[in-house]
Every structure is written in structure tokens, then in C-alpha cells.
Amino acid sequence: MALQDKYKQLTDAAINGGITDLQVREQDGVLYVDGTAANGAVKDQLWDVYNTIDPNFVSGDLVLNVNVSIDAAVTKVKVITQSSNLNIRKGPGTDQPIVGKAAHDEVITLVNRSNEQWWLVRTNDGEEGYCYAQYLAPEA
Amino acid sequence: MKIMKSMAFMALIFSVLFTGCKPKDADIKTAVEKSISAVPSLAGTTVEVKEGVVSLSGQLPDETAKSLAETTAKAVKGVKSVVNNLSIAAPITIAVDEVLTKSVKDAVKDYPTVVAAINDGVVLLTGEIKKDALPKLMMALSSLKPKKIENKLTVK
């Protein structure tokens, strides 16, 4: 229970932020918080709370896995790299050959999200392949 | 005047009745919470009592714990009935090292100063990182189902 107390402010924020499928479980000295946020702002807010309770995330006693829910109807994604081009690969993994690139800020077609980390996309030139999902933002 | 007097009397009776009820529910709540806290597997149970009816809510690891919470509450003196609104938490899934090693490698690829080592589900991070990049890296790693993230990064 001590961990649940330590991160109470976080779980309260999750409840108030309307996180769905919220699961809070403790096992072997680690608290696992899972759920789905309605948007990226809610997720960022939870991470801010986490960073306040445990500055720089050094305690190693929380695994905060909050995904942002994406409307199934979304077909366009924007490339949100820092500034560089985004690699498009043959398969899901950095060990896979690069088959193309998408430019920073470019809007491309989302084909499939069956893999959580690697989304299947198609560029405007018709190139198809996998991109790392963290660098893609769904377009409303 | 007579009516006014009897109404005031009724109000007095009611207030006595209600205040008479309140401590009883509170006593039951304390007693149920005490019994439940004596069992470690029932941690996470929230107890509410209204007119002797106990409502249990929260999340427990399994069905056994859920029914144990109910029988524990029922055994407390003064409890009329128990409404069991407890839910079962989904089991924690930890990625196997083979999968985790690959997915962590993908996640840290764009952080050349970060070194990640995987051992029995634990992700050990060493090296250094810029402060504003740290939350993004932690977000990515936390979604890969690790058992634990040991962050030994030097934050610059």
C-alpha cells in the first residue's frame, strides 16, 4: 500500500482526468498503472505529476503505461520528429531495411495500427512500410 | 400554536433518530475496515456503510480475494448485507526479454548517449540524456511492458 500512497496524487489525477480502463496494481515493489487517455494533453499531465512525485523518474518503482486513444476512423498521421526525416522500414523493427522516408511535418496515410510501436503507413508517393509510432500524430 | 409545537417535537425526534443512526454506521465501517486490513490480499478495498448495508468497491487481484472480502465484511457484527462492487484487476503482463530487448533497442535508437541493458524484464538505463528528452524516453519504455525501469541516467 505504501506505493499506492506515494503515487496517490497520480492515480487521483488519472481518475479526475477521465482515464478509462484504469488499472492500478502493485507487485514486487513496483506499481503498475495502466489506462487509456482521451488525448495527449491528459497523458502529458500525468507524466508531469509523476515527474513531480519522483523527479527524473529515478526510483524505479512505477511503470506508467497510459496510451492515448485513437479514433478508429483516423486515416492521416503527421510526422512529428524533432526536425529530421522519419525512416519507413520494411518490417516493424530498427533491424529492418529502410524502404523510404517521410519528411518532418508531412501528413501521410495510416494503413494499420495492429502493432502498437510500429504503424504501417503509406506516403503520398505510394511507398508503404512501418514507422515508429512515437513520431506519428493522428490528424483529426 | 399546537401544530407548531408538535412539528418542533417531531423535528427533535427526527434529529435524535438520525444522529442516533450515524455513529452506528461509522462504527460498522471502522470494524469492517479493521477486519479487511488484517488480510493483506484485500488491500485496495474501499468500504462504505449506509444503514447497516456495506458496499465494497475497489480492485482486487482475483475472484478468491473478492469473495473473501465479502465473507469478511458479512462476519462483522451489525452488518445487514453486503453489496460487492469489487472488480478484478487484470494480471500484470511483463514482456519476455527477447521481445523487450528488441523493442527497447528501437525505443532508444534516437538517443545515442543512452545505453539500455535488459535483464529479466528490468531495463537498466545508463549514460546521459537531456532533461527535456527524458519524459519522452520514459514514456516510450513504459509502454513496452517492462518489469521495472532502473534509471541511472545522468540528466543534463
PDB file of C-alpha atoms in Angstrom:
ATOM      1  CA  MET A   1       0.000   0.000   0.000  1.00  0.00           C
ATOM      2  CA  ALA A   2       2.927   2.345   0.574  1.00  0.00           C
ATOM      3  CA  LEU A   3       3.465   2.782  -3.166  1.00  0.00           C
ATOM      4  CA  GLN A   4      -0.215   3.462  -3.752  1.00  0.00           C
ATOM      5  CA  ASP A   5       0.058   6.195  -1.121  1.00  0.00           C
ATOM      6  CA  LYS A   6       3.227   7.614  -2.674  1.00  0.00           C
ATOM      7  CA  TYR A   7       1.539   7.872  -6.076  1.00  0.00           C
ATOM      8  CA  LYS A   8      -1.954   8.725  -4.805  1.00  0.00           C
ATOM      9  CA  GLN A   9      -1.758  12.187  -6.380  1.00  0.00           C
ATOM     10  CA  LEU A  10      -1.068  10.477  -9.713  1.00  0.00           C
ATOM     11  CA  THR A  11      -3.897   7.952  -9.510  1.00  0.00           C
ATOM     12  CA  ASP A  12      -6.253  10.715  -8.355  1.00  0.00           C
ATOM     13  CA  ALA A  13      -5.195  12.774 -11.372  1.00  0.00           C
ATOM     14  CA  ALA A  14      -5.841   9.730 -13.583  1.00  0.00           C
ATOM     15  CA  ILE A  15      -9.354   9.353 -12.182  1.00  0.00           C
ATOM     16  CA  ASN A  16     -10.065  13.090 -12.497  1.00  0.00           C
ATOM     17  CA  GLY A  17      -8.571  13.130 -15.999  1.00  0.00           C
ATOM     18  CA  GLY A  18     -11.104  10.509 -17.088  1.00  0.00           C
ATOM     19  CA  ILE A  19      -8.567   7.744 -17.818  1.00  0.00           C
ATOM     20  CA  THR A  20     -10.517   4.694 -18.998  1.00  0.00           C
ATOM     21  CA  ASP A  21      -9.672   1.049 -18.230  1.00  0.00           C
ATOM     22  CA  LEU A  22      -7.584   2.336 -15.334  1.00  0.00           C
ATOM     23  CA  GLN A  23      -5.674  -0.444 -13.578  1.00  0.00           C
ATOM     24  CA  VAL A  24      -3.503   0.175 -10.524  1.00  0.00           C
ATOM     25  CA  ARG A  25      -1.589  -2.855  -9.294  1.00  0.00           C
ATOM     26  CA  GLU A  26       1.398  -3.410  -7.071  1.00  0.00           C
ATOM     27  CA  GLN A  27       3.761  -6.348  -7.465  1.00  0.00           C
ATOM     28  CA  ASP A  28       7.284  -6.932  -6.112  1.00  0.00           C
ATOM     29  CA  GLY A  29       7.869  -3.330  -5.144  1.00  0.00           C
ATOM     30  CA  VAL A  30       6.654  -1.825  -8.406  1.00  0.00           C
ATOM     31  CA  LEU A  31       3.363  -0.049  -9.010  1.00  0.00           C
ATOM     32  CA  TYR A  32       1.846  -0.651 -12.447  1.00  0.00           C
ATOM     33  CA  VAL A  33      -0.601   1.989 -13.660  1.00  0.00           C
ATOM     34  CA  ASP A  34      -2.285   1.243 -16.978  1.00  0.00           C
ATOM     35  CA  GLY A  35      -5.050   3.035 -18.804  1.00  0.00           C
ATOM     36  CA  THR A  36      -6.180   4.969 -21.832  1.00  0.00           C
ATOM     37  CA  ALA A  37      -6.245   8.754 -22.047  1.00  0.00           C
ATOM     38  CA  ALA A  38      -8.676  10.682 -24.230  1.00  0.00           C
ATOM     39  CA  ASN A  39      -5.864  12.855 -25.594  1.00  0.00           C
ATOM     40  CA  GLY A  40      -2.158  13.598 -25.394  1.00  0.00           C
ATOM     41  CA  ALA A  41      -2.620  16.529 -23.014  1.00  0.00           C
ATOM     42  CA  VAL A  42      -4.109  14.262 -20.318  1.00  0.00           C
ATOM     43  CA  LYS A  43      -1.228  11.822 -20.724  1.00  0.00           C
ATOM     44  CA  ASP A  44       1.376  14.616 -20.508  1.00  0.00           C
ATOM     45  CA  GLN A  45      -0.304  15.957 -17.387  1.00  0.00           C
ATOM     46  CA  LEU A  46       0.002  12.544 -15.678  1.00  0.00           C
ATOM     47  CA  TRP A  47       3.682  12.393 -16.594  1.00  0.00           C
ATOM     48  CA  ASP A  48       4.143  15.881 -15.113  1.00  0.00           C
ATOM     49  CA  VAL A  49       2.604  14.634 -11.851  1.00  0.00           C
ATOM     50  CA  TYR A  50       4.882  11.565 -11.956  1.00  0.00           C
ATOM     51  CA  ASN A  51       7.917  13.815 -12.514  1.00  0.00           C
ATOM     52  CA  THR A  52       6.884  15.950  -9.532  1.00  0.00           C
ATOM     53  CA  ILE A  53       6.481  12.990  -7.157  1.00  0.00           C
ATOM     54  CA  ASP A  54       9.634  11.253  -8.410  1.00  0.00           C
ATOM     55  CA  PRO A  55      11.903  13.873 -10.038  1.00  0.00           C
ATOM     56  CA  ASN A  56      13.637  12.486 -13.157  1.00  0.00           C
ATOM     57  CA  PHE A  57      11.955   9.089 -12.584  1.00  0.00           C
ATOM     58  CA  VAL A  58      14.875   7.639 -10.616  1.00  0.00           C
ATOM     59  CA  SER A  59      13.014   5.491  -8.043  1.00  0.00           C
ATOM     60  CA  GLY A  60      12.213   2.616 -10.411  1.00  0.00           C
ATOM     61  CA  ASP A  61       9.009   1.817  -8.529  1.00  0.00           C
ATOM     62  CA  LEU A  62       6.403   2.843 -11.108  1.00  0.00           C
ATOM     63  CA  VAL A  63       5.596   1.708 -14.635  1.00  0.00           C
ATOM     64  CA  LEU A  64       3.161   4.268 -16.019  1.00  0.00           C
ATOM     65  CA  ASN A  65       1.638   2.922 -19.210  1.00  0.00           C
ATOM     66  CA  VAL A  66      -1.018   5.321 -20.422  1.00  0.00           C
ATOM     67  CA  ASN A  67      -1.920   5.174 -24.090  1.00  0.00           C
ATOM     68  CA  VAL A  68      -3.761   7.847 -25.975  1.00  0.00           C
ATOM     69  CA  SER A  69      -6.960   6.562 -27.507  1.00  0.00           C
ATOM     70  CA  ILE A  70      -7.143   6.986 -31.253  1.00  0.00           C
ATOM     71  CA  ASP A  71     -10.353   7.115 -33.197  1.00  0.00           C
ATOM     72  CA  ALA A  72     -10.603   4.069 -35.475  1.00  0.00           C
ATOM     73  CA  ALA A  73     -11.633   6.433 -38.264  1.00  0.00           C
ATOM     74  CA  VAL A  74      -8.242   8.182 -38.302  1.00  0.00           C
ATOM     75  CA  THR A  75      -6.502   7.659 -41.653  1.00  0.00           C
ATOM     76  CA  LYS A  76      -3.975  10.503 -41.696  1.00  0.00           C
ATOM     77  CA  VAL A  77      -0.944  10.980 -39.465  1.00  0.00           C
ATOM     78  CA  LYS A  78       1.582  13.793 -39.224  1.00  0.00           C
ATOM     79  CA  VAL A  79       5.318  13.198 -38.891  1.00  0.00           C
ATOM     80  CA  ILE A  80       6.381  14.770 -35.568  1.00  0.00           C
ATOM     81  CA  THR A  81      10.127  14.173 -35.499  1.00  0.00           C
ATOM     82  CA  GLN A  82      12.312  16.928 -33.956  1.00  0.00           C
ATOM     83  CA  SER A  83      13.365  18.112 -37.411  1.00  0.00           C
ATOM     84  CA  SER A  84      14.714  15.126 -39.339  1.00  0.00           C
ATOM     85  CA  ASN A  85      13.072  12.790 -41.823  1.00  0.00           C
ATOM     86  CA  LEU A  86      11.356   9.685 -40.496  1.00  0.00           C
ATOM     87  CA  ASN A  87      12.520   6.281 -41.660  1.00  0.00           C
ATOM     88  CA  ILE A  88       9.984   3.962 -43.231  1.00  0.00           C
ATOM     89  CA  ARG A  89      11.006   0.339 -42.839  1.00  0.00           C
ATOM     90  CA  LYS A  90      10.105  -2.931 -44.482  1.00  0.00           C
ATOM     91  CA  GLY A  91       9.033  -4.505 -41.211  1.00  0.00           C
ATOM     92  CA  PRO A  92       8.378  -3.477 -37.596  1.00  0.00           C
ATOM     93  CA  GLY A  93      11.869  -3.002 -36.083  1.00  0.00           C
ATOM     94  CA  THR A  94      15.029  -0.916 -36.422  1.00  0.00           C
ATOM     95  CA  ASP A  95      16.746  -4.061 -37.704  1.00  0.00           C
ATOM     96  CA  GLN A  96      14.529  -3.900 -40.789  1.00  0.00           C
ATOM     97  CA  PRO A  97      15.774  -2.296 -44.016  1.00  0.00           C
ATOM     98  CA  ILE A  98      14.732   1.283 -44.737  1.00  0.00           C
ATOM     99  CA  VAL A  99      12.405   1.430 -47.718  1.00  0.00           C
ATOM    100  CA  GLY A 100      11.644   5.138 -47.692  1.00  0.00           C
ATOM    101  CA  LYS A 101      11.484   8.413 -45.760  1.00  0.00           C
ATOM    102  CA  ALA A 102       8.744  10.796 -44.707  1.00  0.00           C
ATOM    103  CA  ALA A 103       9.584  14.461 -44.195  1.00  0.00           C
ATOM    104  CA  HIS A 104       9.219  16.313 -40.882  1.00  0.00           C
ATOM    105  CA  ASP A 105       5.664  17.742 -40.611  1.00  0.00           C
ATOM    106  CA  GLU A 106       4.483  15.756 -43.637  1.00  0.00           C
ATOM    107  CA  VAL A 107       0.971  14.262 -43.444  1.00  0.00           C
ATOM    108  CA  ILE A 108       0.842  10.653 -44.632  1.00  0.00           C
ATOM    109  CA  THR A 109      -1.719   7.840 -44.745  1.00  0.00           C
ATOM    110  CA  LEU A 110      -2.154   5.483 -41.816  1.00  0.00           C
ATOM    111  CA  VAL A 111      -2.837   1.963 -43.048  1.00  0.00           C
ATOM    112  CA  ASN A 112      -2.756  -0.177 -39.925  1.00  0.00           C
ATOM    113  CA  ARG A 113      -2.034   0.123 -36.195  1.00  0.00           C
ATOM    114  CA  SER A 114      -2.063  -3.573 -35.325  1.00  0.00           C
ATOM    115  CA  ASN A 115       1.468  -3.238 -33.919  1.00  0.00           C
ATOM    116  CA  GLU A 116       1.471  -0.745 -31.006  1.00  0.00           C
ATOM    117  CA  GLN A 117       5.008   0.560 -31.559  1.00  0.00           C
ATOM    118  CA  TRP A 118       5.233   0.309 -35.344  1.00  0.00           C
ATOM    119  CA  TRP A 119       2.457   1.649 -37.530  1.00  0.00           C
ATOM    120  CA  LEU A 120       2.034   0.696 -41.161  1.00  0.00           C
ATOM    121  CA  VAL A 121       1.886   3.837 -43.296  1.00  0.00           C
ATOM    122  CA  ARG A 122       1.785   4.885 -46.927  1.00  0.00           C
ATOM    123  CA  THR A 123       3.473   8.024 -48.206  1.00  0.00           C
ATOM    124  CA  ASN A 124       1.967  10.320 -50.782  1.00  0.00           C
ATOM    125  CA  ASP A 125       4.291   8.676 -53.346  1.00  0.00           C
ATOM    126  CA  GLY A 126       2.685   5.323 -52.575  1.00  0.00           C
ATOM    127  CA  GLU A 127       5.629   3.886 -50.575  1.00  0.00           C
ATOM    128  CA  GLU A 128       4.370   1.569 -47.864  1.00  0.00           C
ATOM    129  CA  GLY A 129       6.178   0.499 -44.708  1.00  0.00           C
ATOM    130  CA  TYR A 130       6.485   0.760 -40.926  1.00  0.00           C
ATOM    131  CA  CYS A 131       7.257   3.879 -38.882  1.00  0.00           C
ATOM    132  CA  TYR A 132       7.931   4.226 -35.159  1.00  0.00           C
ATOM    133  CA  ALA A 133       4.573   5.316 -33.720  1.00  0.00           C
ATOM    134  CA  GLN A 134       6.050   7.814 -31.260  1.00  0.00           C
ATOM    135  CA  TYR A 135       6.896  10.055 -34.213  1.00  0.00           C
ATOM    136  CA  LEU A 136       3.388   9.993 -35.684  1.00  0.00           C
ATOM    137  CA  ALA A 137       0.463  12.111 -34.511  1.00  0.00           C
ATOM    138  CA  PRO A 138      -3.085  11.308 -35.637  1.00  0.00           C
ATOM    139  CA  GLU A 139      -4.715  14.068 -37.641  1.00  0.00           C
ATOM    140  CA  ALA A 140      -8.231  14.949 -36.544  1.00  0.00           C
TER     141      ALA A 140
ATOM    142  CA  MET B   1     -49.552  27.001  18.002  1.00  0.00           C
ATOM    143  CA  LYS B   2     -50.293  23.436  18.930  1.00  0.00           C
ATOM    144  CA  ILE B   3     -49.341  22.268  15.439  1.00  0.00           C
ATOM    145  CA  MET B   4     -46.137  24.292  15.571  1.00  0.00           C
ATOM    146  CA  LYS B   5     -45.240  22.704  18.868  1.00  0.00           C
ATOM    147  CA  SER B   6     -45.855  19.150  17.661  1.00  0.00           C
ATOM    148  CA  MET B   7     -43.858  19.865  14.488  1.00  0.00           C
ATOM    149  CA  ALA B   8     -40.952  21.094  16.526  1.00  0.00           C
ATOM    150  CA  PHE B   9     -41.237  17.978  18.653  1.00  0.00           C
ATOM    151  CA  MET B  10     -41.243  15.767  15.526  1.00  0.00           C
ATOM    152  CA  ALA B  11     -38.178  17.571  14.219  1.00  0.00           C
ATOM    153  CA  LEU B  12     -36.452  16.952  17.518  1.00  0.00           C
ATOM    154  CA  ILE B  13     -37.355  13.245  17.365  1.00  0.00           C
ATOM    155  CA  PHE B  14     -36.009  13.009  13.815  1.00  0.00           C
ATOM    156  CA  SER B  15     -32.755  14.696  14.606  1.00  0.00           C
ATOM    157  CA  VAL B  16     -32.290  12.379  17.596  1.00  0.00           C
ATOM    158  CA  LEU B  17     -33.060   9.360  15.380  1.00  0.00           C
ATOM    159  CA  PHE B  18     -30.632  10.433  12.664  1.00  0.00           C
ATOM    160  CA  THR B  19     -27.780  11.313  14.938  1.00  0.00           C
ATOM    161  CA  GLY B  20     -28.556   8.019  16.664  1.00  0.00           C
ATOM    162  CA  CYS B  21     -28.011   6.170  13.374  1.00  0.00           C
ATOM    163  CA  LYS B  22     -24.843   7.876  12.216  1.00  0.00           C
ATOM    164  CA  PRO B  23     -22.314   6.640  14.754  1.00  0.00           C
ATOM    165  CA  LYS B  24     -23.591   3.129  14.243  1.00  0.00           C
ATOM    166  CA  ASP B  25     -22.751   3.116  10.520  1.00  0.00           C
ATOM    167  CA  ALA B  26     -19.420   4.736  11.291  1.00  0.00           C
ATOM    168  CA  ASP B  27     -18.703   2.056  13.898  1.00  0.00           C
ATOM    169  CA  ILE B  28     -19.559  -0.695  11.405  1.00  0.00           C
ATOM    170  CA  LYS B  29     -17.330   0.957   8.785  1.00  0.00           C
ATOM    171  CA  THR B  30     -14.398   1.051  11.216  1.00  0.00           C
ATOM    172  CA  ALA B  31     -14.963  -2.580  12.223  1.00  0.00           C
ATOM    173  CA  VAL B  32     -15.217  -3.801   8.604  1.00  0.00           C
ATOM    174  CA  GLU B  33     -12.128  -1.825   7.586  1.00  0.00           C
ATOM    175  CA  LYS B  34     -10.256  -3.310  10.523  1.00  0.00           C
ATOM    176  CA  SER B  35     -11.183  -6.911   9.555  1.00  0.00           C
ATOM    177  CA  ILE B  36     -10.324  -6.289   5.918  1.00  0.00           C
ATOM    178  CA  SER B  37      -6.991  -4.615   6.614  1.00  0.00           C
ATOM    179  CA  ALA B  38      -5.991  -7.694   8.626  1.00  0.00           C
ATOM    180  CA  VAL B  39      -5.873  -9.653   5.359  1.00  0.00           C
ATOM    181  CA  PRO B  40      -3.032  -8.458   3.070  1.00  0.00           C
ATOM    182  CA  SER B  41      -4.654  -9.748  -0.139  1.00  0.00           C
ATOM    183  CA  LEU B  42      -7.628  -7.444   0.439  1.00  0.00           C
ATOM    184  CA  ALA B  43      -5.597  -4.231   0.239  1.00  0.00           C
ATOM    185  CA  GLY B  44      -7.320  -1.829  -2.115  1.00  0.00           C
ATOM    186  CA  THR B  45     -10.842  -2.402  -0.791  1.00  0.00           C
ATOM    187  CA  THR B  46     -12.951   0.674  -0.071  1.00  0.00           C
ATOM    188  CA  VAL B  47     -15.751   0.318   2.489  1.00  0.00           C
ATOM    189  CA  GLU B  48     -18.976   2.344   2.637  1.00  0.00           C
ATOM    190  CA  VAL B  49     -21.813   1.721   5.090  1.00  0.00           C
ATOM    191  CA  LYS B  50     -25.377   3.000   4.893  1.00  0.00           C
ATOM    192  CA  GLU B  51     -27.979   1.836   7.394  1.00  0.00           C
ATOM    193  CA  GLY B  52     -26.059  -1.336   8.061  1.00  0.00           C
ATOM    194  CA  VAL B  53     -25.604  -2.199   4.388  1.00  0.00           C
ATOM    195  CA  VAL B  54     -21.932  -2.461   3.480  1.00  0.00           C
ATOM    196  CA  SER B  55     -20.766  -1.554  -0.044  1.00  0.00           C
ATOM    197  CA  LEU B  56     -17.360  -2.806  -1.086  1.00  0.00           C
ATOM    198  CA  SER B  57     -15.538  -1.251  -4.024  1.00  0.00           C
ATOM    199  CA  GLY B  58     -12.049  -1.122  -5.480  1.00  0.00           C
ATOM    200  CA  GLN B  59      -9.822  -3.558  -7.284  1.00  0.00           C
ATOM    201  CA  LEU B  60      -8.536  -6.909  -6.031  1.00  0.00           C
ATOM    202  CA  PRO B  61      -6.163  -9.392  -7.647  1.00  0.00           C
ATOM    203  CA  ASP B  62      -8.604 -12.293  -8.090  1.00  0.00           C
ATOM    204  CA  GLU B  63     -12.035 -13.859  -7.521  1.00  0.00           C
ATOM    205  CA  THR B  64     -10.873 -15.573  -4.291  1.00  0.00           C
ATOM    206  CA  ALA B  65      -9.944 -12.235  -2.743  1.00  0.00           C
ATOM    207  CA  LYS B  66     -13.231 -10.729  -3.934  1.00  0.00           C
ATOM    208  CA  SER B  67     -15.379 -13.367  -2.197  1.00  0.00           C
ATOM    209  CA  LEU B  68     -13.112 -13.341   0.856  1.00  0.00           C
ATOM    210  CA  ALA B  69     -13.703  -9.595   1.219  1.00  0.00           C
ATOM    211  CA  GLU B  70     -17.447 -10.227   1.121  1.00  0.00           C
ATOM    212  CA  THR B  71     -17.415 -13.012   3.761  1.00  0.00           C
ATOM    213  CA  THR B  72     -15.068 -10.945   5.921  1.00  0.00           C
ATOM    214  CA  ALA B  73     -17.468  -7.991   5.805  1.00  0.00           C
ATOM    215  CA  LYS B  74     -20.543 -10.176   6.440  1.00  0.00           C
ATOM    216  CA  ALA B  75     -18.963 -11.608   9.584  1.00  0.00           C
ATOM    217  CA  VAL B  76     -18.787  -8.176  11.215  1.00  0.00           C
ATOM    218  CA  LYS B  77     -21.441  -7.547  13.865  1.00  0.00           C
ATOM    219  CA  GLY B  78     -24.224  -5.194  12.810  1.00  0.00           C
ATOM    220  CA  VAL B  79     -23.805  -5.771   9.086  1.00  0.00           C
ATOM    221  CA  LYS B  80     -27.205  -6.401   7.482  1.00  0.00           C
ATOM    222  CA  SER B  81     -25.982  -7.229   3.993  1.00  0.00           C
ATOM    223  CA  VAL B  82     -23.026  -6.673   1.670  1.00  0.00           C
ATOM    224  CA  VAL B  83     -23.083  -5.164  -1.813  1.00  0.00           C
ATOM    225  CA  ASN B  84     -19.976  -6.454  -3.558  1.00  0.00           C
ATOM    226  CA  ASN B  85     -18.862  -3.942  -6.195  1.00  0.00           C
ATOM    227  CA  LEU B  86     -15.235  -5.079  -6.162  1.00  0.00           C
ATOM    228  CA  SER B  87     -13.611  -5.637  -9.531  1.00  0.00           C
ATOM    229  CA  ILE B  88     -10.796  -7.956 -10.528  1.00  0.00           C
ATOM    230  CA  ALA B  89      -7.562  -6.376 -11.716  1.00  0.00           C
ATOM    231  CA  ALA B  90      -6.121  -7.678 -14.972  1.00  0.00           C
ATOM    232  CA  PRO B  91      -2.876  -9.578 -14.388  1.00  0.00           C
ATOM    233  CA  ILE B  92       0.343  -7.652 -14.943  1.00  0.00           C
ATOM    234  CA  THR B  93       1.961  -8.743 -18.181  1.00  0.00           C
ATOM    235  CA  ILE B  94       5.722  -8.494 -18.467  1.00  0.00           C
ATOM    236  CA  ALA B  95       7.360  -8.816 -21.871  1.00  0.00           C
ATOM    237  CA  VAL B  96       9.867 -11.653 -22.276  1.00  0.00           C
ATOM    238  CA  ASP B  97      13.480 -10.498 -22.547  1.00  0.00           C
ATOM    239  CA  GLU B  98      13.774 -11.409 -26.221  1.00  0.00           C
ATOM    240  CA  VAL B  99      10.840  -9.162 -27.184  1.00  0.00           C
ATOM    241  CA  LEU B 100      11.795  -6.469 -24.676  1.00  0.00           C
ATOM    242  CA  THR B 101      15.403  -6.310 -25.897  1.00  0.00           C
ATOM    243  CA  LYS B 102      14.224  -5.668 -29.437  1.00  0.00           C
ATOM    244  CA  SER B 103      11.558  -3.108 -28.538  1.00  0.00           C
ATOM    245  CA  VAL B 104      13.862  -1.235 -26.142  1.00  0.00           C
ATOM    246  CA  LYS B 105      16.542  -1.099 -28.823  1.00  0.00           C
ATOM    247  CA  ASP B 106      14.002   0.525 -31.160  1.00  0.00           C
ATOM    248  CA  ALA B 107      12.951   2.999 -28.460  1.00  0.00           C
ATOM    249  CA  VAL B 108      16.483   4.181 -27.549  1.00  0.00           C
ATOM    250  CA  LYS B 109      17.767   4.281 -31.131  1.00  0.00           C
ATOM    251  CA  ASP B 110      17.359   8.037 -31.366  1.00  0.00           C
ATOM    252  CA  TYR B 111      19.109   8.664 -28.038  1.00  0.00           C
ATOM    253  CA  PRO B 112      22.750   7.890 -28.923  1.00  0.00           C
ATOM    254  CA  THR B 113      24.029   8.803 -25.432  1.00  0.00           C
ATOM    255  CA  VAL B 114      21.694   6.328 -23.726  1.00  0.00           C
ATOM    256  CA  VAL B 115      22.671   2.712 -23.074  1.00  0.00           C
ATOM    257  CA  ALA B 116      19.946   0.208 -22.214  1.00  0.00           C
ATOM    258  CA  ALA B 117      20.563  -3.266 -20.803  1.00  0.00           C
ATOM    259  CA  ILE B 118      17.805  -5.834 -20.274  1.00  0.00           C
ATOM    260  CA  ASN B 119      17.874  -8.466 -17.575  1.00  0.00           C
ATOM    261  CA  ASP B 120      14.824 -10.488 -16.508  1.00  0.00           C
ATOM    262  CA  GLY B 121      12.379  -7.793 -17.559  1.00  0.00           C
ATOM    263  CA  VAL B 122      14.351  -4.982 -15.897  1.00  0.00           C
ATOM    264  CA  VAL B 123      15.524  -2.169 -18.165  1.00  0.00           C
ATOM    265  CA  LEU B 124      18.729  -0.611 -16.857  1.00  0.00           C
ATOM    266  CA  LEU B 125      19.496   2.811 -18.317  1.00  0.00           C
ATOM    267  CA  THR B 126      22.978   4.303 -18.162  1.00  0.00           C
ATOM    268  CA  GLY B 127      24.693   7.147 -19.966  1.00  0.00           C
ATOM    269  CA  GLU B 128      23.273  10.626 -20.202  1.00  0.00           C
ATOM    270  CA  ILE B 129      20.215  12.431 -21.511  1.00  0.00           C
ATOM    271  CA  LYS B 130      18.898  15.973 -21.866  1.00  0.00           C
ATOM    272  CA  LYS B 131      16.275  16.829 -19.252  1.00  0.00           C
ATOM    273  CA  ASP B 132      13.536  17.633 -21.763  1.00  0.00           C
ATOM    274  CA  ALA B 133      14.082  14.356 -23.650  1.00  0.00           C
ATOM    275  CA  LEU B 134      13.803  12.176 -20.536  1.00  0.00           C
ATOM    276  CA  PRO B 135       9.968  12.063 -20.218  1.00  0.00           C
ATOM    277  CA  LYS B 136       9.624  11.065 -23.884  1.00  0.00           C
ATOM    278  CA  LEU B 137      12.109   8.218 -23.473  1.00  0.00           C
ATOM    279  CA  MET B 138      10.433   7.062 -20.251  1.00  0.00           C
ATOM    280  CA  MET B 139       7.000   7.168 -21.936  1.00  0.00           C
ATOM    281  CA  ALA B 140       8.272   5.019 -24.795  1.00  0.00           C
ATOM    282  CA  LEU B 141       9.939   2.493 -22.472  1.00  0.00           C
ATOM    283  CA  SER B 142       6.960   2.288 -20.093  1.00  0.00           C
ATOM    284  CA  SER B 143       4.686   1.138 -22.906  1.00  0.00           C
ATOM    285  CA  LEU B 144       6.916  -1.871 -23.703  1.00  0.00           C
ATOM    286  CA  LYS B 145       5.732  -3.886 -20.667  1.00  0.00           C
ATOM    287  CA  PRO B 146       8.972  -3.926 -18.660  1.00  0.00           C
ATOM    288  CA  LYS B 147       9.004  -5.297 -15.103  1.00  0.00           C
ATOM    289  CA  LYS B 148      10.891  -2.239 -13.949  1.00  0.00           C
ATOM    290  CA  ILE B 149      12.905   0.686 -15.309  1.00  0.00           C
ATOM    291  CA  GLU B 150      16.114   1.394 -13.429  1.00  0.00           C
ATOM    292  CA  ASN B 151      17.051   4.893 -14.460  1.00  0.00           C
ATOM    293  CA  LYS B 152      20.743   5.595 -13.742  1.00  0.00           C
ATOM    294  CA  LEU B 153      20.973   8.234 -16.456  1.00  0.00           C
ATOM    295  CA  THR B 154      22.837  11.445 -15.825  1.00  0.00           C
ATOM    296  CA  VAL B 155      20.325  14.177 -16.581  1.00  0.00           C
ATOM    297  CA  LYS B 156      21.908  17.203 -18.222  1.00  0.00           C
TER     298      LYS B 156
END
